[in-house]
Coordinates of C-alpha atoms in Angstrom, one line a residue:
M1 CA 92.0 -33.0 50.0
T2 CA 94.8 -30.6 51.0
I3 CA 97.2 -32.4 48.7
I4 CA 94.9 -31.6 45.7
R5 CA 94.5 -28.0 46.8
Q6 CA 98.2 -27.4 47.5
Y7 CA 100.0 -29.4 44.8
I8 CA 97.8 -30.7 42.0
A9 CA 95.6 -27.7 41.3
P10 CA 98.6 -25.3 41.0
L11 CA 100.4 -27.8 38.8
I12 CA 97.3 -28.0 36.5
A13 CA 97.1 -24.2 36.3
I14 CA 100.8 -24.0 35.4
L15 CA 100.4 -26.7 32.8
V16 CA 97.5 -24.9 31.2
F17 CA 99.5 -21.7 31.1
F18 CA 102.4 -23.4 29.4
V19 CA 100.1 -25.1 26.8
A20 CA 98.6 -21.7 26.0
L21 CA 102.0 -20.2 25.7
V22 CA 103.2 -22.8 23.3
A23 CA 100.0 -22.5 21.2
V24 CA 100.4 -18.7 20.9
S25 CA 104.2 -19.0 20.2
A26 CA 103.6 -21.5 17.4
R27 CA 102.8 -18.6 15.1
I28 CA 106.5 -17.8 14.9
F29 CA 107.2 -21.0 13.1
L30 CA 104.3 -20.7 10.6
P31 CA 105.0 -19.6 7.0
A32 CA 104.6 -15.8 6.5
D33 CA 101.3 -16.1 4.7
M34 CA 99.7 -18.2 7.4
A35 CA 100.9 -16.0 10.3
A36 CA 99.0 -13.0 8.9
P37 CA 95.6 -12.1 10.2
A38 CA 92.6 -13.4 8.3
P39 CA 91.4 -11.1 5.5
I40 CA 88.3 -9.0 6.0
E41 CA 85.4 -9.6 3.7
E42 CA 84.6 -6.8 1.2
P43 CA 81.2 -5.1 1.6
I44 CA 78.4 -6.3 -0.7
P45 CA 78.0 -4.0 -3.8
Q46 CA 74.8 -2.0 -4.0
Q47 CA 73.4 -4.0 -7.0
Q48 CA 73.7 -7.3 -5.0
A49 CA 72.5 -5.7 -1.8
A50 CA 69.2 -4.6 -3.4
G51 CA 68.4 -8.3 -4.2
V52 CA 68.9 -9.6 -0.7
N53 CA 65.7 -10.8 0.9
P54 CA 65.0 -8.8 4.1
I55 CA 64.3 -12.0 6.0
F56 CA 68.0 -12.8 5.8
L57 CA 68.9 -9.4 7.2
G58 CA 66.9 -10.2 10.4
L59 CA 64.1 -7.8 9.6
N60 CA 60.5 -8.7 10.4
Y61 CA 59.1 -7.8 7.0
S62 CA 56.0 -9.4 5.5
P63 CA 54.3 -8.2 2.3
L64 CA 51.0 -9.4 3.8
P65 CA 49.0 -7.1 6.1
V66 CA 49.2 -8.0 9.8
R67 CA 45.9 -8.4 11.6
I68 CA 45.8 -7.4 15.3
R69 CA 42.9 -8.7 17.3

C-alpha cells in the first residue's frame, strides 16, 4: 500500500497535469479562426421576443384561474 501512496499516486497526478498542459497548449497549433473564443449570441429582437411563450422563459404563467382550496 505504501508503494501506491509513494510512487504510483504522484506519478498519476503528474501525468494528469501533463495531459492537461498538452491539451491547453494545443491551441497554439490551431488555425487562427479556430483558436478564437466562441462568438456570443445576439439578443433576440423585440418583435420576436414578444412572440415567445412564457412557459419557455421559465415563468409559471397560466391563462386559466388557479383555484386554491
